[in-house]
């Protein structure tokens, strides 16, 4: 049996009755779109984050797109973010007609180097978009200080940071808005796509609700454009409601997996992930570093272990974003990390047996380098 970085089957077996009951509850409710399950999930998710509102949408990319739209970002505007991220972060910026501008990341935690942000701000900059990558938050105080100085809005990309804390504040609650993904692999994942935006701004909330529903405030009447069909369906909302109640258990399990990796891989030559000051890591991914990354990944295949790289190609090096004008060497830390990082299996239901298999194989492979 091949061991991969993520698998949902053990979790599904443990939660199967509740998942099926959620589906049955929705099917018997008489409402399949924007009904009671969506309303309840939005209320409970907002309460979890201590904010005014949650507006659910159909996926994490559209959570970013609609959040940018609701914050007034569009053509001619620049959005400062990072290149060491999943491509959808930057695709969303491009979709609203804005221009992504990249700051480099920090060597120790792979997150936005907030000390570089002021250097790339221009008169066209309107938004700072920090990515809370792999389950750990960007250092928000200096970033917010730059935003305040230049009159910019901050939109947090929280797709990988469900439940992560930064100096006691939960990811998504520190900026003007926070955008989340509920893709199945996430710490809080659905059985398909889903997303949400949280905010405490009543005007932003109202815009988000219109944007996700064709630009309509009332049924069949388009009040403003653009508009989208971007709704979380009732079934996934009900499943997510129930999984939200187990989120703390998922987080504890992931942190337990992280501790076992730290103990089992100490002294191997791998650079293991650290936790930056003030952060409580949610461990969406467990990302390690080694200069012989590709050789290690190749040799692990003999042990039936297939691992992942998040992310092998920084966004600024992709042909789809060549028009931005970045060259190799533009973001040296990001580019160096992309040659060395790889992800170990990380999910709440990962068994100790499978984890020990990975640890043992890695120790054997690394000992021969």
Tab-separated table of C-alpha atoms in Angstrom:
chain	number	residue	atom	x	y	z
A	1	UNK	CA	0.000	0.000	0.000
A	2	UNK	CA	1.394	3.365	-1.045
A	3	UNK	CA	1.685	5.950	1.725
A	4	UNK	CA	0.804	9.496	0.607
A	5	UNK	CA	0.664	12.892	2.269
A	6	UNK	CA	-3.108	12.810	2.800
A	7	UNK	CA	-5.911	10.280	3.067
A	8	UNK	CA	-9.486	10.712	4.280
A	9	UNK	CA	-10.732	7.123	4.449
A	10	UNK	CA	-9.922	6.430	8.114
A	11	UNK	CA	-11.582	9.690	9.141
A	12	UNK	CA	-14.631	8.870	7.051
A	13	UNK	CA	-15.003	5.444	8.649
A	14	UNK	CA	-14.880	7.034	12.104
A	15	UNK	CA	-17.386	9.759	11.199
A	16	UNK	CA	-19.479	7.943	8.601
A	17	UNK	CA	-22.729	7.827	10.566
A	18	UNK	CA	-22.602	11.542	11.307
A	19	UNK	CA	-21.738	12.403	7.695
A	20	UNK	CA	-24.597	10.324	6.342
A	21	UNK	CA	-26.969	11.770	8.939
A	22	UNK	CA	-25.926	15.264	7.800
A	23	UNK	CA	-26.787	14.364	4.200
A	24	UNK	CA	-30.117	12.876	5.251
A	25	UNK	CA	-30.913	15.928	7.376
A	26	UNK	CA	-30.468	18.214	4.381
A	27	UNK	CA	-32.339	15.973	1.949
A	28	UNK	CA	-35.297	15.804	4.345
A	29	UNK	CA	-35.264	19.557	4.999
A	30	UNK	CA	-36.903	20.542	1.716
A	31	UNK	CA	-34.191	23.153	0.992
A	32	UNK	CA	-31.006	22.349	-0.954
A	33	UNK	CA	-29.537	25.822	-1.542
A	34	UNK	CA	-28.987	28.706	0.930
A	35	UNK	CA	-31.095	27.149	3.637
A	36	UNK	CA	-30.884	26.532	7.361
A	37	UNK	CA	-27.628	24.567	7.262
A	38	UNK	CA	-25.790	27.371	5.481
A	39	UNK	CA	-27.208	29.986	7.854
A	40	UNK	CA	-26.305	27.938	10.926
A	41	UNK	CA	-22.796	27.170	9.683
A	42	UNK	CA	-22.149	30.826	8.882
A	43	UNK	CA	-23.317	31.911	12.329
A	44	UNK	CA	-21.258	29.267	14.121
A	45	UNK	CA	-18.141	29.923	12.045
A	46	UNK	CA	-18.370	33.662	12.715
A	47	UNK	CA	-18.786	32.973	16.435
A	48	UNK	CA	-15.743	30.705	16.402
A	49	UNK	CA	-13.678	33.593	15.011
A	50	UNK	CA	-15.185	36.371	17.093
A	51	UNK	CA	-16.332	38.365	14.074
A	52	UNK	CA	-19.611	39.859	12.894
A	53	UNK	CA	-20.263	37.628	9.920
A	54	UNK	CA	-19.270	34.674	7.793
A	55	UNK	CA	-20.352	34.505	4.150
A	56	UNK	CA	-19.909	31.033	2.697
A	57	UNK	CA	-19.054	30.476	-0.977
A	58	UNK	CA	-18.386	27.599	-3.344
A	59	UNK	CA	-14.583	27.360	-3.035
A	60	UNK	CA	-11.525	28.980	-1.523
A	61	UNK	CA	-10.436	30.723	-4.708
A	62	UNK	CA	-13.769	32.494	-5.005
A	63	UNK	CA	-13.543	33.375	-1.312
A	64	UNK	CA	-10.477	35.423	-2.231
A	65	UNK	CA	-12.035	36.798	-5.437
A	66	UNK	CA	-15.214	37.951	-3.730
A	67	UNK	CA	-13.324	39.311	-0.728
A	68	UNK	CA	-11.094	41.384	-3.010
A	69	UNK	CA	-14.168	42.652	-4.879
A	70	UNK	CA	-15.979	43.491	-1.655
A	71	UNK	CA	-12.921	45.401	-0.414
A	72	UNK	CA	-12.939	47.490	-3.598
A	73	UNK	CA	-9.898	45.957	-5.290
A	74	UNK	CA	-9.924	45.911	-9.084
A	75	UNK	CA	-8.183	46.945	-12.310
A	76	UNK	CA	-5.210	49.271	-11.825
A	77	UNK	CA	-4.722	48.245	-8.198
A	78	UNK	CA	-1.729	46.357	-6.841
A	79	UNK	CA	-1.929	43.642	-4.190
A	80	UNK	CA	1.192	42.681	-2.247
A	81	UNK	CA	1.468	38.977	-1.472
A	82	UNK	CA	4.009	36.147	-1.722
A	83	UNK	CA	5.107	33.776	-4.465
A	84	UNK	CA	5.573	30.841	-2.076
A	85	UNK	CA	1.889	29.953	-2.026
A	86	UNK	CA	-0.668	27.865	-3.847
A	87	UNK	CA	-1.312	29.438	-7.243
A	88	UNK	CA	-5.001	30.229	-6.465
A	89	UNK	CA	-3.885	33.073	-4.182
A	90	UNK	CA	-2.435	34.868	-7.173
A	91	UNK	CA	-5.036	33.642	-9.657
A	92	UNK	CA	-7.677	35.375	-7.503
A	93	UNK	CA	-5.799	38.675	-7.680
A	94	UNK	CA	-5.548	38.310	-11.436
A	95	UNK	CA	-9.267	37.488	-11.742
A	96	UNK	CA	-10.314	40.842	-10.277
A	97	UNK	CA	-8.007	42.655	-12.695
A	98	UNK	CA	-5.473	43.701	-10.070
A	99	UNK	CA	-1.702	43.179	-10.284
A	100	UNK	CA	0.088	40.865	-7.839
A	101	UNK	CA	3.327	42.216	-6.387
A	102	UNK	CA	5.579	39.852	-4.465
A	103	UNK	CA	7.545	40.218	-1.268
A	104	UNK	CA	10.061	37.523	-0.379
A	105	UNK	CA	9.573	35.117	2.531
A	106	UNK	CA	11.511	34.355	5.686
A	107	UNK	CA	13.960	31.473	5.755
A	108	UNK	CA	12.875	30.049	9.094
A	109	UNK	CA	9.078	29.832	8.719
A	110	UNK	CA	8.489	30.291	4.941
A	111	UNK	CA	6.083	33.188	5.627
A	112	UNK	CA	5.905	36.707	4.201
A	113	UNK	CA	8.912	38.808	5.209
A	114	UNK	CA	6.974	41.786	6.516
A	115	UNK	CA	10.171	43.822	6.630
A	116	UNK	CA	10.223	43.828	2.816
A	117	UNK	CA	6.622	44.857	2.250
A	118	UNK	CA	7.156	48.618	2.469
A	119	UNK	CA	9.860	48.345	-0.226
A	120	UNK	CA	7.413	47.098	-2.874
A	121	UNK	CA	4.537	49.476	-2.126
A	122	UNK	CA	3.719	51.977	-4.877
A	123	UNK	CA	0.972	54.607	-5.305
A	124	UNK	CA	-1.113	51.839	-6.926
A	125	UNK	CA	-0.944	49.481	-3.939
A	126	UNK	CA	-4.359	49.020	-2.345
A	127	UNK	CA	-4.184	45.718	-0.463
A	128	UNK	CA	-1.799	43.521	1.514
A	129	UNK	CA	-2.590	39.822	1.224
A	130	UNK	CA	-0.604	37.756	3.741
A	131	UNK	CA	-0.772	33.972	3.325
A	132	UNK	CA	-0.884	32.030	6.598
A	133	UNK	CA	0.997	29.179	4.986
A	134	UNK	CA	1.124	25.535	6.105
A	135	UNK	CA	-0.888	26.363	9.255
A	136	UNK	CA	1.098	29.236	10.749
A	137	UNK	CA	0.295	32.960	10.827
A	138	UNK	CA	2.282	35.793	9.301
A	139	UNK	CA	3.635	38.351	11.793
A	140	UNK	CA	0.634	40.648	11.632
A	141	UNK	CA	1.583	43.630	13.845
A	142	UNK	CA	4.295	45.062	11.547
A	143	UNK	CA	2.166	44.261	8.509
A	144	UNK	CA	-0.827	46.133	9.935
A	145	UNK	CA	1.461	49.039	10.821
A	146	UNK	CA	2.546	49.289	7.171
A	147	UNK	CA	-1.096	49.049	6.079
A	148	UNK	CA	-2.110	51.835	8.460
A	149	UNK	CA	0.751	54.062	7.338
A	150	UNK	CA	-0.161	53.725	3.665
A	151	UNK	CA	-3.953	53.468	3.975
A	152	UNK	CA	-4.159	49.872	2.742
A	153	UNK	CA	-6.592	47.057	3.520
A	154	UNK	CA	-5.385	43.686	4.773
A	155	UNK	CA	-6.997	40.490	3.482
A	156	UNK	CA	-5.811	37.310	5.196
A	157	UNK	CA	-5.483	34.151	3.098
A	158	UNK	CA	-6.412	31.528	5.699
A	159	UNK	CA	-6.931	28.564	3.373
A	160	UNK	CA	-4.227	26.624	5.243
A	161	UNK	CA	-4.689	28.050	8.736
A	162	UNK	CA	-7.983	26.902	10.259
A	163	UNK	CA	-7.613	27.286	14.007
A	164	UNK	CA	-4.115	28.769	13.924
A	165	UNK	CA	-3.448	31.436	16.568
A	166	UNK	CA	-1.205	34.509	16.557
A	167	UNK	CA	-0.630	36.166	19.929
A	168	UNK	CA	-3.960	34.739	21.033
A	169	UNK	CA	-5.935	35.878	17.979
A	170	UNK	CA	-7.360	33.372	15.539
A	171	UNK	CA	-6.351	33.432	11.864
A	172	UNK	CA	-8.788	35.477	9.795
A	173	UNK	CA	-9.813	37.855	12.561
A	174	UNK	CA	-6.875	40.266	12.314
A	175	UNK	CA	-7.395	41.944	8.940
A	176	UNK	CA	-10.343	43.583	7.209
A	177	UNK	CA	-11.440	40.111	6.078
A	178	UNK	CA	-10.207	36.529	6.111
A	179	UNK	CA	-10.711	34.064	3.263
A	180	UNK	CA	-10.924	30.298	3.883
A	181	UNK	CA	-10.999	27.132	1.831
A	182	UNK	CA	-12.825	23.952	2.845
A	183	UNK	CA	-11.184	21.798	0.176
A	184	UNK	CA	-11.114	18.184	1.452
A	185	UNK	CA	-7.439	18.214	2.482
A	186	UNK	CA	-7.809	21.255	4.742
A	187	UNK	CA	-7.774	21.153	8.532
A	188	UNK	CA	-11.520	21.792	8.280
A	189	UNK	CA	-12.379	20.098	4.998
A	190	UNK	CA	-15.611	19.225	3.229
A	191	UNK	CA	-16.233	16.241	0.942
A	192	UNK	CA	-15.776	18.511	-2.065
A	193	UNK	CA	-15.132	22.211	-2.579
A	194	UNK	CA	-16.216	25.036	-0.308
A	195	UNK	CA	-15.025	28.362	1.046
A	196	UNK	CA	-15.948	31.342	3.201
A	197	UNK	CA	-15.071	34.935	4.003
A	198	UNK	CA	-15.285	36.345	7.519
A	199	UNK	CA	-15.491	40.042	8.386
A	200	UNK	CA	-16.712	42.463	11.030
A	201	UNK	CA	-17.521	45.163	8.475
A	202	UNK	CA	-21.279	45.322	7.781
A	203	UNK	CA	-20.796	46.952	4.373
A	204	UNK	CA	-18.281	44.316	3.277
A	205	UNK	CA	-20.654	41.589	4.458
A	206	UNK	CA	-23.534	43.068	2.444
A	207	UNK	CA	-21.355	43.261	-0.677
A	208	UNK	CA	-20.220	39.674	-0.238
A	209	UNK	CA	-23.797	38.418	0.018
A	210	UNK	CA	-24.724	40.233	-3.201
A	211	UNK	CA	-21.579	39.136	-5.010
A	212	UNK	CA	-22.095	35.419	-4.312
A	213	UNK	CA	-25.707	35.603	-5.576
A	214	UNK	CA	-25.476	37.211	-9.030
A	215	UNK	CA	-25.284	40.719	-7.572
A	216	UNK	CA	-28.805	40.326	-6.168
A	217	UNK	CA	-30.052	41.647	-2.856
A	218	UNK	CA	-33.582	40.443	-3.477
A	219	UNK	CA	-34.482	37.443	-5.576
A	220	UNK	CA	-34.439	37.987	-9.355
A	221	UNK	CA	-33.297	41.637	-9.097
A	222	UNK	CA	-29.650	42.399	-9.841
A	223	UNK	CA	-28.703	45.395	-7.740
A	224	UNK	CA	-25.029	45.666	-8.673
A	225	UNK	CA	-22.390	44.087	-10.863
A	226	UNK	CA	-20.263	42.084	-11.047
A	227	UNK	CA	-22.171	39.133	-9.704
A	228	UNK	CA	-21.289	35.481	-9.322
A	229	UNK	CA	-22.984	32.167	-8.703
A	230	UNK	CA	-20.794	31.243	-5.735
A	231	UNK	CA	-22.782	29.474	-3.037
A	232	UNK	CA	-21.819	26.780	-0.541
A	233	UNK	CA	-24.388	24.019	-0.901
A	234	UNK	CA	-26.512	22.846	2.005
A	235	UNK	CA	-24.991	19.353	2.207
A	236	UNK	CA	-21.444	20.605	2.635
A	237	UNK	CA	-22.593	23.302	5.038
A	238	UNK	CA	-24.231	20.694	7.266
A	239	UNK	CA	-21.181	18.414	7.137
A	240	UNK	CA	-18.912	21.360	7.945
A	241	UNK	CA	-21.156	22.367	10.879
A	242	UNK	CA	-20.607	18.957	12.413
A	243	UNK	CA	-16.906	18.872	11.629
A	244	UNK	CA	-16.517	22.346	13.147
A	245	UNK	CA	-17.516	20.830	16.501
A	246	UNK	CA	-14.561	18.441	16.127
A	247	UNK	CA	-12.060	21.059	14.950
A	248	UNK	CA	-10.237	21.200	18.277
A	249	UNK	CA	-9.848	17.423	18.184
A	250	UNK	CA	-8.425	17.605	14.653
A	251	UNK	CA	-5.969	20.272	15.765
A	252	UNK	CA	-4.826	18.255	18.780
A	253	UNK	CA	-4.276	15.211	16.585
A	254	UNK	CA	-2.251	17.173	14.030
A	255	UNK	CA	-0.082	18.678	16.736
A	256	UNK	CA	0.484	15.205	18.153
A	257	UNK	CA	1.630	14.009	14.712
A	258	UNK	CA	3.971	17.013	14.502
A	259	UNK	CA	5.506	16.206	17.899
A	260	UNK	CA	6.158	12.597	16.865
A	261	UNK	CA	7.888	13.784	13.682
A	262	UNK	CA	10.035	16.211	15.665
A	263	UNK	CA	11.096	13.419	18.025
A	264	UNK	CA	11.551	10.743	15.362
A	265	UNK	CA	13.487	12.856	12.863
A	266	UNK	CA	15.735	14.768	15.251
A	267	UNK	CA	19.393	14.618	14.228
A	268	UNK	CA	18.726	13.324	10.704
A	269	UNK	CA	19.861	16.433	8.833
A	270	UNK	CA	16.335	17.419	7.863
A	271	UNK	CA	15.399	21.002	8.700
A	272	UNK	CA	12.151	20.578	10.612
A	273	UNK	CA	9.436	23.239	10.854
A	274	UNK	CA	9.616	25.595	13.791
A	275	UNK	CA	6.891	27.648	15.404
A	276	UNK	CA	7.439	31.394	15.234
A	277	UNK	CA	7.038	33.622	18.282
A	278	UNK	CA	3.428	34.138	19.322
A	279	UNK	CA	2.085	31.409	17.012
A	280	UNK	CA	0.106	28.275	17.701
A	281	UNK	CA	0.573	26.118	14.587
A	282	UNK	CA	-2.372	24.198	13.118
A	283	UNK	CA	-0.119	21.964	10.950
A	284	UNK	CA	-2.098	21.847	7.759
A	285	UNK	CA	1.163	20.587	6.279
A	286	UNK	CA	4.383	19.369	7.866
A	287	UNK	CA	7.039	20.848	5.587
A	288	UNK	CA	10.705	19.902	5.947
A	289	UNK	CA	13.850	20.947	4.062
A	290	UNK	CA	16.910	19.220	2.661
A	291	UNK	CA	19.304	20.206	-0.169
A	292	UNK	CA	18.982	16.665	-1.625
A	293	UNK	CA	15.190	16.836	-1.693
A	294	UNK	CA	14.641	15.286	-5.128
A	295	UNK	CA	16.993	12.374	-4.430
A	296	UNK	CA	15.222	11.704	-1.130
A	297	UNK	CA	11.783	11.710	-2.772
A	298	UNK	CA	13.008	9.340	-5.476
A	299	UNK	CA	14.522	6.872	-2.995
A	300	UNK	CA	11.392	6.889	-0.815
A	301	UNK	CA	9.442	5.355	-3.700
A	302	UNK	CA	11.215	2.055	-2.995
A	303	UNK	CA	9.437	2.115	0.374
A	304	UNK	CA	6.046	2.787	-1.297
A	305	UNK	CA	6.069	6.347	0.027
A	306	UNK	CA	5.045	9.132	-2.365
A	307	UNK	CA	5.413	12.611	-0.895
A	308	UNK	CA	4.457	16.051	-2.116
A	309	UNK	CA	6.188	19.402	-2.649
A	310	UNK	CA	4.251	22.497	-1.637
A	311	UNK	CA	5.351	24.255	-3.719
A	312	UNK	CA	7.897	23.181	-6.338
A	313	UNK	CA	7.331	26.179	-8.626
A	314	UNK	CA	7.054	29.646	-7.067
A	315	UNK	CA	4.238	31.555	-8.736
A	316	UNK	CA	6.523	34.273	-10.139
A	317	UNK	CA	8.445	31.603	-12.126
A	318	UNK	CA	5.329	30.169	-13.809
A	319	UNK	CA	4.784	30.890	-17.496
A	320	UNK	CA	1.229	31.997	-16.755
A	321	UNK	CA	2.613	34.946	-14.795
A	322	UNK	CA	5.579	35.776	-17.039
A	323	UNK	CA	3.865	39.077	-17.893
A	324	UNK	CA	4.609	40.313	-14.370
A	325	UNK	CA	8.278	40.619	-15.345
A	326	UNK	CA	9.925	38.722	-12.491
A	327	UNK	CA	13.171	36.931	-13.271
A	328	UNK	CA	14.967	34.018	-11.662
A	329	UNK	CA	16.718	35.457	-8.634
A	330	UNK	CA	14.043	38.094	-7.998
A	331	UNK	CA	12.949	36.374	-4.787
A	332	UNK	CA	16.038	34.461	-3.634
A	333	UNK	CA	14.698	32.962	-0.406
A	334	UNK	CA	11.484	31.784	-2.065
A	335	UNK	CA	13.436	30.213	-4.910
A	336	UNK	CA	15.924	28.477	-2.618
A	337	UNK	CA	13.151	27.023	-0.481
A	338	UNK	CA	11.356	25.703	-3.567
A	339	UNK	CA	14.398	23.544	-4.333
A	340	UNK	CA	14.551	22.052	-0.823
A	341	UNK	CA	11.091	21.738	0.737
A	342	UNK	CA	8.789	18.718	0.798
A	343	UNK	CA	5.765	17.650	2.818
A	344	UNK	CA	5.416	14.609	5.064
A	345	UNK	CA	2.060	12.878	5.603
A	346	UNK	CA	-0.074	15.086	7.856
A	347	UNK	CA	-3.718	14.570	8.709
A	348	UNK	CA	-5.651	14.044	11.921
A	349	UNK	CA	-6.368	10.350	11.332
A	350	UNK	CA	-2.781	9.418	10.379
A	351	UNK	CA	-1.972	6.238	12.298
A	352	UNK	CA	1.179	5.875	14.365
A	353	UNK	CA	2.045	2.833	12.278
A	354	UNK	CA	2.038	4.740	8.993
A	355	UNK	CA	3.883	7.632	10.567
A	356	UNK	CA	6.536	5.282	11.947
A	357	UNK	CA	6.916	3.783	8.464
A	358	UNK	CA	7.676	7.249	7.069
A	359	UNK	CA	10.060	8.135	9.899
A	360	UNK	CA	11.952	4.847	9.576
A	361	UNK	CA	12.260	5.127	5.794
A	362	UNK	CA	13.467	8.706	6.012
A	363	UNK	CA	16.081	7.830	8.602
A	364	UNK	CA	17.382	5.010	6.397
A	365	UNK	CA	17.464	7.158	3.251
A	366	UNK	CA	19.094	10.118	5.001
A	367	UNK	CA	21.748	7.915	6.616
A	368	UNK	CA	22.987	6.921	3.153
A	369	UNK	CA	23.353	10.445	1.769
